[in-house]
Coordinates of C-alpha atoms in Angstrom, one line a residue:
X70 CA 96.3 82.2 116.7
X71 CA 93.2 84.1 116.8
X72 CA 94.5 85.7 113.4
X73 CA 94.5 82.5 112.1
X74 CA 91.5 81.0 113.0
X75 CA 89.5 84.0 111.1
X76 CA 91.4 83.8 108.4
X77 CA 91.1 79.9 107.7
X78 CA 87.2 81.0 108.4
X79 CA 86.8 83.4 105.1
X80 CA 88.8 80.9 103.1
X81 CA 86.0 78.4 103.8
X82 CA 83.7 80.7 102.9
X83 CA 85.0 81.5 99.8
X84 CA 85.7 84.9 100.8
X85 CA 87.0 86.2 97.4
X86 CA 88.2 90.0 99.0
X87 CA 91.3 89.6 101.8
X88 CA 91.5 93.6 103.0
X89 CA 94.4 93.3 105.3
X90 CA 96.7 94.7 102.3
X91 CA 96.6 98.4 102.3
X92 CA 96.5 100.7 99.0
X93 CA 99.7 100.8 97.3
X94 CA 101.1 104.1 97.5
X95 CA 103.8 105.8 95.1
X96 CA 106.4 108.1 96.8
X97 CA 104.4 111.0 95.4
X98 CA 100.9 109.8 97.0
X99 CA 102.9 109.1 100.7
X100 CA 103.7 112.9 100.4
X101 CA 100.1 114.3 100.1
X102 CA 98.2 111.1 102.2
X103 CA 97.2 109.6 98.8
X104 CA 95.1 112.4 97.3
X105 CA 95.4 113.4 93.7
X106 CA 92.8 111.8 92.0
X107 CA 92.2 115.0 90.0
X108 CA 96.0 115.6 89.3
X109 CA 98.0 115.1 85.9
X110 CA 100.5 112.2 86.9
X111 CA 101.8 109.8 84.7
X112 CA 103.2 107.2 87.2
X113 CA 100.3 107.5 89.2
X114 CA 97.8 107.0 86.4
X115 CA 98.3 103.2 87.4
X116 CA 97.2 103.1 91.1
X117 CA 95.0 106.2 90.8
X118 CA 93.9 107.9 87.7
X119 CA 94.2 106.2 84.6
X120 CA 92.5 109.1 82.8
X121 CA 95.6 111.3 84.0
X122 CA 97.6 109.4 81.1
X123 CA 96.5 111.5 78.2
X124 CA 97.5 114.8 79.1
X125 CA 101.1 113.7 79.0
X126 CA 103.4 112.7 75.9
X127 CA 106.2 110.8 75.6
X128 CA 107.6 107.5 77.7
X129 CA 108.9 106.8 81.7
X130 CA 110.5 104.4 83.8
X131 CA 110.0 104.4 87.4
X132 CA 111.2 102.4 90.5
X133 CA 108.6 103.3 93.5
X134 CA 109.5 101.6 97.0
X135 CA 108.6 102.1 100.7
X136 CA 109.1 100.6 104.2
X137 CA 107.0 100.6 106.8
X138 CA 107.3 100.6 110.6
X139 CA 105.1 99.8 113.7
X140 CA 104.7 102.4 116.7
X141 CA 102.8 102.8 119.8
X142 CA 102.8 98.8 120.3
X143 CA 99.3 98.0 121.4
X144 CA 99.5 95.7 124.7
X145 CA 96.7 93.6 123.7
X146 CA 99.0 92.4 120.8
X147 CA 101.8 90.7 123.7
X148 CA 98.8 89.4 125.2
X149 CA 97.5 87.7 121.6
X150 CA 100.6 86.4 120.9
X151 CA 100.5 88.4 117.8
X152 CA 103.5 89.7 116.4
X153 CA 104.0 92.5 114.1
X154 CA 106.4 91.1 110.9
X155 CA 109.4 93.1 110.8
X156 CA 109.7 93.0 107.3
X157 CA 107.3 95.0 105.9
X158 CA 108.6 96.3 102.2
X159 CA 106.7 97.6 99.3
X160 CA 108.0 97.8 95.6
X161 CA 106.6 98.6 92.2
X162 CA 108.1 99.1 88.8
X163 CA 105.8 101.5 86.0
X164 CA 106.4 101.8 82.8
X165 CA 104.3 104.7 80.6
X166 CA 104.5 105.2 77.2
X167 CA 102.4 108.1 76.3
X168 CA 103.1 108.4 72.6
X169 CA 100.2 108.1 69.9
X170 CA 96.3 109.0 70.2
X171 CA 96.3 106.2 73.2
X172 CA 98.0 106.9 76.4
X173 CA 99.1 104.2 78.7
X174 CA 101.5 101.6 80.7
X175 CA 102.2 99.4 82.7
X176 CA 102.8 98.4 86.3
X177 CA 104.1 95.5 88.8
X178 CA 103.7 95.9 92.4
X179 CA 104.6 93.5 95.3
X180 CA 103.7 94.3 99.2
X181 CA 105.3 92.6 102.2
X182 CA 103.4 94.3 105.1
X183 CA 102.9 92.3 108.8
X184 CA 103.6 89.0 106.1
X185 CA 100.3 89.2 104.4
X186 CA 101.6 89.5 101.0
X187 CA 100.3 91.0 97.3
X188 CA 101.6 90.9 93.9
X189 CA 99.7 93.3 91.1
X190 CA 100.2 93.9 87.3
X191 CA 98.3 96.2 86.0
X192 CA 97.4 97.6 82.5
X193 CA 96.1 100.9 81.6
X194 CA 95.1 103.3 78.6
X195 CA 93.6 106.9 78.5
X196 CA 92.8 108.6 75.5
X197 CA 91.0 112.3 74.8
X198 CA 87.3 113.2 74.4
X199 CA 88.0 116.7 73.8
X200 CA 90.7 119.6 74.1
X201 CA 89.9 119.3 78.1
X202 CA 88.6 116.0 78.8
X203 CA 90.2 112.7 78.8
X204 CA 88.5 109.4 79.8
X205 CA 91.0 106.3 81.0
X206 CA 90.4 102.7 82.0
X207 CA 92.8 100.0 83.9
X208 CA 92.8 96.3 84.8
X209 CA 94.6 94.7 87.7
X210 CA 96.0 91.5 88.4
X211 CA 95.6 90.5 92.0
X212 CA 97.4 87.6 94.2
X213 CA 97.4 87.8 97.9
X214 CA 98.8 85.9 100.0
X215 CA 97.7 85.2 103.9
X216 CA 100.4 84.5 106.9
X217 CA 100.4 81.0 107.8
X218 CA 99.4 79.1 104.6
X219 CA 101.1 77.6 101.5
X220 CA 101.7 79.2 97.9
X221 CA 98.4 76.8 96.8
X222 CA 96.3 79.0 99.4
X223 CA 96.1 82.5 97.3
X224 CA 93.4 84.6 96.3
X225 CA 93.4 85.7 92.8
X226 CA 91.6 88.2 91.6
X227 CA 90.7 90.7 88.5
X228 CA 89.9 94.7 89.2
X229 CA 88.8 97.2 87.0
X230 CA 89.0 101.1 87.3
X231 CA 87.8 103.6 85.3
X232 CA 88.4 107.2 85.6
X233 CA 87.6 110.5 83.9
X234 CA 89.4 113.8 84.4
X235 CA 88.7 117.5 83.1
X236 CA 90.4 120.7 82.5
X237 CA 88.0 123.4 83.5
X238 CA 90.5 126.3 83.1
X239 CA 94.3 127.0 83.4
X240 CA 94.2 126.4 87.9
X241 CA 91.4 123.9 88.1
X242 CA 91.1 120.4 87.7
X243 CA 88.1 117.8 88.8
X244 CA 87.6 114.1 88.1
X245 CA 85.8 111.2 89.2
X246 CA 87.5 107.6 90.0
X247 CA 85.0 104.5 89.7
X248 CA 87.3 101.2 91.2
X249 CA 86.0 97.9 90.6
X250 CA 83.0 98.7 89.4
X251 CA 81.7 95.0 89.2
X252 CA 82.5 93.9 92.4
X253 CA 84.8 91.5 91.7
X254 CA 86.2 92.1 95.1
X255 CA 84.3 92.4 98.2
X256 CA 84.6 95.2 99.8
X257 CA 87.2 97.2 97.6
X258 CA 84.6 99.0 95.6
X259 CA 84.7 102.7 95.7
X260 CA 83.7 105.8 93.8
X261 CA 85.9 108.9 94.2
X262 CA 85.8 112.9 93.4
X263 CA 88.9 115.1 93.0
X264 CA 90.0 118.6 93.0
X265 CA 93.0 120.4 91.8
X266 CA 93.1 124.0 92.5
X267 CA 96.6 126.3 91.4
X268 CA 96.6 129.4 93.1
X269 CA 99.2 132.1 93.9
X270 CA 101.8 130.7 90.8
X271 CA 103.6 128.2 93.0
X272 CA 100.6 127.1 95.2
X273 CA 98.8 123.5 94.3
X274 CA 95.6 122.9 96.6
X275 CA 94.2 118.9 95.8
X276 CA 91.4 117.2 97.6
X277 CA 89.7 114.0 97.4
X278 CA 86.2 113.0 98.8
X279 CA 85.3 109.1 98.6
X280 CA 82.8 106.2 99.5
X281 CA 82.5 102.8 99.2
X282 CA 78.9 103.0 97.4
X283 CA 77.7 99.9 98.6
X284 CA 77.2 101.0 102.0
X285 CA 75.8 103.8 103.8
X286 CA 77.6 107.1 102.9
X287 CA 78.2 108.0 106.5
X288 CA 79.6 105.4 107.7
X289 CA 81.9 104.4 105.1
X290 CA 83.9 107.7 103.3
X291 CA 87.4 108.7 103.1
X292 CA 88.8 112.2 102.5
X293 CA 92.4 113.1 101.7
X294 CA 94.1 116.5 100.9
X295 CA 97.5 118.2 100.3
X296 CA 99.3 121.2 99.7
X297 CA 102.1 121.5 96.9
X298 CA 104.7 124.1 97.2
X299 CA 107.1 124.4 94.1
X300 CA 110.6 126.1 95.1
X301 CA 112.2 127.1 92.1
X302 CA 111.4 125.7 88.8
X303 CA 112.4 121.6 89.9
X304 CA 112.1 121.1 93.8
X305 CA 108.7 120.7 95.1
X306 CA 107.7 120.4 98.9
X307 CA 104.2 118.5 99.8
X308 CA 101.9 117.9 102.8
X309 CA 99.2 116.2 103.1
X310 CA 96.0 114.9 105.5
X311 CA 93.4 112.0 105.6
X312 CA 91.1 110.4 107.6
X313 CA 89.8 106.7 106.1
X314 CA 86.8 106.0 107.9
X315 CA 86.4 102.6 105.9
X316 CA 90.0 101.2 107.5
X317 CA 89.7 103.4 110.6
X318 CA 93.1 104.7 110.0
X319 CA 93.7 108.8 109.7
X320 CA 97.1 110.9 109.9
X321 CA 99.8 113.1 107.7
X322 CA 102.1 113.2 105.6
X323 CA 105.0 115.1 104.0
X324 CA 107.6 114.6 101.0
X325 CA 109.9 116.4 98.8
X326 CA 111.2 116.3 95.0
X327 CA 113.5 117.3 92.5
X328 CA 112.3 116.8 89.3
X329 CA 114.8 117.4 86.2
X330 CA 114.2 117.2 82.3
X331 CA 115.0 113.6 82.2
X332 CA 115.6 112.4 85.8
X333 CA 113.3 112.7 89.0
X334 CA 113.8 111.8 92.7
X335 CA 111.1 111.9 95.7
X336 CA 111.5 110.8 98.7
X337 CA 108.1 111.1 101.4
X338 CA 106.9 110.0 105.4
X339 CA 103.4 109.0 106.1
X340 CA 101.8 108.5 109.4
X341 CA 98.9 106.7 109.9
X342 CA 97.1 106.0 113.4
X343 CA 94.6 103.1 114.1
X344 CA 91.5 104.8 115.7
X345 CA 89.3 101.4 115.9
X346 CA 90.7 97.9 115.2
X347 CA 90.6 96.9 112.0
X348 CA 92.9 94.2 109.8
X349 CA 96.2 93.6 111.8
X350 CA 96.3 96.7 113.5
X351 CA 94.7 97.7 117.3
X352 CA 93.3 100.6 118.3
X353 CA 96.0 103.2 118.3
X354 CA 98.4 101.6 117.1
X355 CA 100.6 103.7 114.2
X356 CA 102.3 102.9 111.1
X357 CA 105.2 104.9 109.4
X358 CA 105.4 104.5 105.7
X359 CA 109.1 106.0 104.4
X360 CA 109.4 105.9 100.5
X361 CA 111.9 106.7 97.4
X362 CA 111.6 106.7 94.0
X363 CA 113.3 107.6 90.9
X364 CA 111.7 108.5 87.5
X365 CA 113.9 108.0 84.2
X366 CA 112.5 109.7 81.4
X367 CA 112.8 108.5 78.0

């Protein structure tokens, strides 16, 4: 009840920015805790990078999906009356097509998580300044909806990203992520830096540092990083770390792939612990995120 009572109080308000939602995540950003920012990824170009695009050619499908669980059951949520949905689903379709001076795709992505609900489209492009420097923009689509109220009771919304990466030599990648830029929603702007080191020939080092710009540094950064091991020359092991100070949430990950000349599978565990209340989650409490995809290459 208390849920609902806040809720119904930033609909009044014409709160345009409803954070309960969390990121969507690909199978292959569950397995290194979401960091990549800096890496080439063509899927990913959509929820991440959209710069990444133009270092790839030719076209992709992809089907992305992930379930997630509750653990360590807070007692205060018995006490509220507060019920954590059992159906908590997440599934997103990508098409790339990568072919021509202008990189790009598209992407639609539905969440189901605690019953607050999202639906995204998103377009994007990328295209080359240079031989090692590519510079890529997207637009999202945004409809959430809140637990407890009708389809007329959405909040629609319009998100821009823009992102530029750079080849600095054959190991090392950086790049810079601006998302939502005009504050279109509350609360969901960011700005984030990204590395991508190679070392050792099968070694793949990636680390992100981020803020939301709008408040004070120190009190509202997230940082994410991962290890990449490749095994042979198509099966790839991953681990991965973050802490989200902006959510409150920090934890691991891990995932594996096979990736072939025209078919790809991943499948990847996150964990995430609640260190302060935030959203629908208590203190301590714990989600498990367990994802699959497969990526059809055209």
């Amino acid at each position: 009840m208390t849920k609902f009572i806040i809720l119904a109080l930033m609909l009044s308000m014409g709160q345009t920015s409803w954070a309960q939602i969390r990121e969507f995540q690909t199978t292959r950003l569950n397995s290194t805790s979401g960091a990549g920012v800096a890496s080439a990824l063509s899927t990913e170009a959509a929820v991440l990078n959209p710069a990444s695009s133009a270092f790839f050619a030719g076209s992709n499908f992809s089907y992305q999906s992930y379930s997630t669980t509750l653990q360590h059951e807070s007692t205060q949520r018995a006490l509220s009356n507060d019920d954590f949905s059992g159906r908590n689903k997440s599934q997103g379709l990508f098409i790339s097509d990568q072919d021509g001076p202008v990189k790009g795709g598209f992407a639609y992505l539905t969440q189901d998580e605690n019953s607050y609900q999202r639906k995204q489209m998103i377009i994007h492009s990328a295209a080359p300044v240079d031989d090692k420097t590519a510079l890529g923009i997207s637009y999202r689509y945004i409809q959430d909806k809140l637990p407890g109220f009708s389809r007329n009771h959405q909040s629609v919304g319009h998100q821009m990203t823009a992102g530029i990466s750079r080849v600095i030599d054959d190991s090392t990648i950086i790049a810079l992520v601006l998302t939502d830029p005009t504050r279109s929603r509350v609360g969901e702007e960011r700005v984030t830096a990204g590395l991508q080191y190679a070392f050792a020939s099968r070694f793949t080092l990636m680390a992100d540092i981020g803020t939301q710009y709008t408040k004070d540094v120190k009190h509202k950064y997230v940082w994410k990083s991962a290890l990449q091991l490749q095994l042979f020359d198509d099966f790839f092991f991953r681990g991965g770390a973050f802490n989200d100070n902006i959510r409150g949430q920090k934890g691991t990950s891990w995932g594996i792939s096979w990736i072939g000349p025209k078919l790809g599978v991943e499948f990847a565990q996150k964990f995430t612990t609640q260190f302060t209340q935030h959203d629908y989650l208590y203190k301590d409490e714990g989600l498990i995120d367990t994802s699959l995809s497969a990526v059809l290459k055209l």
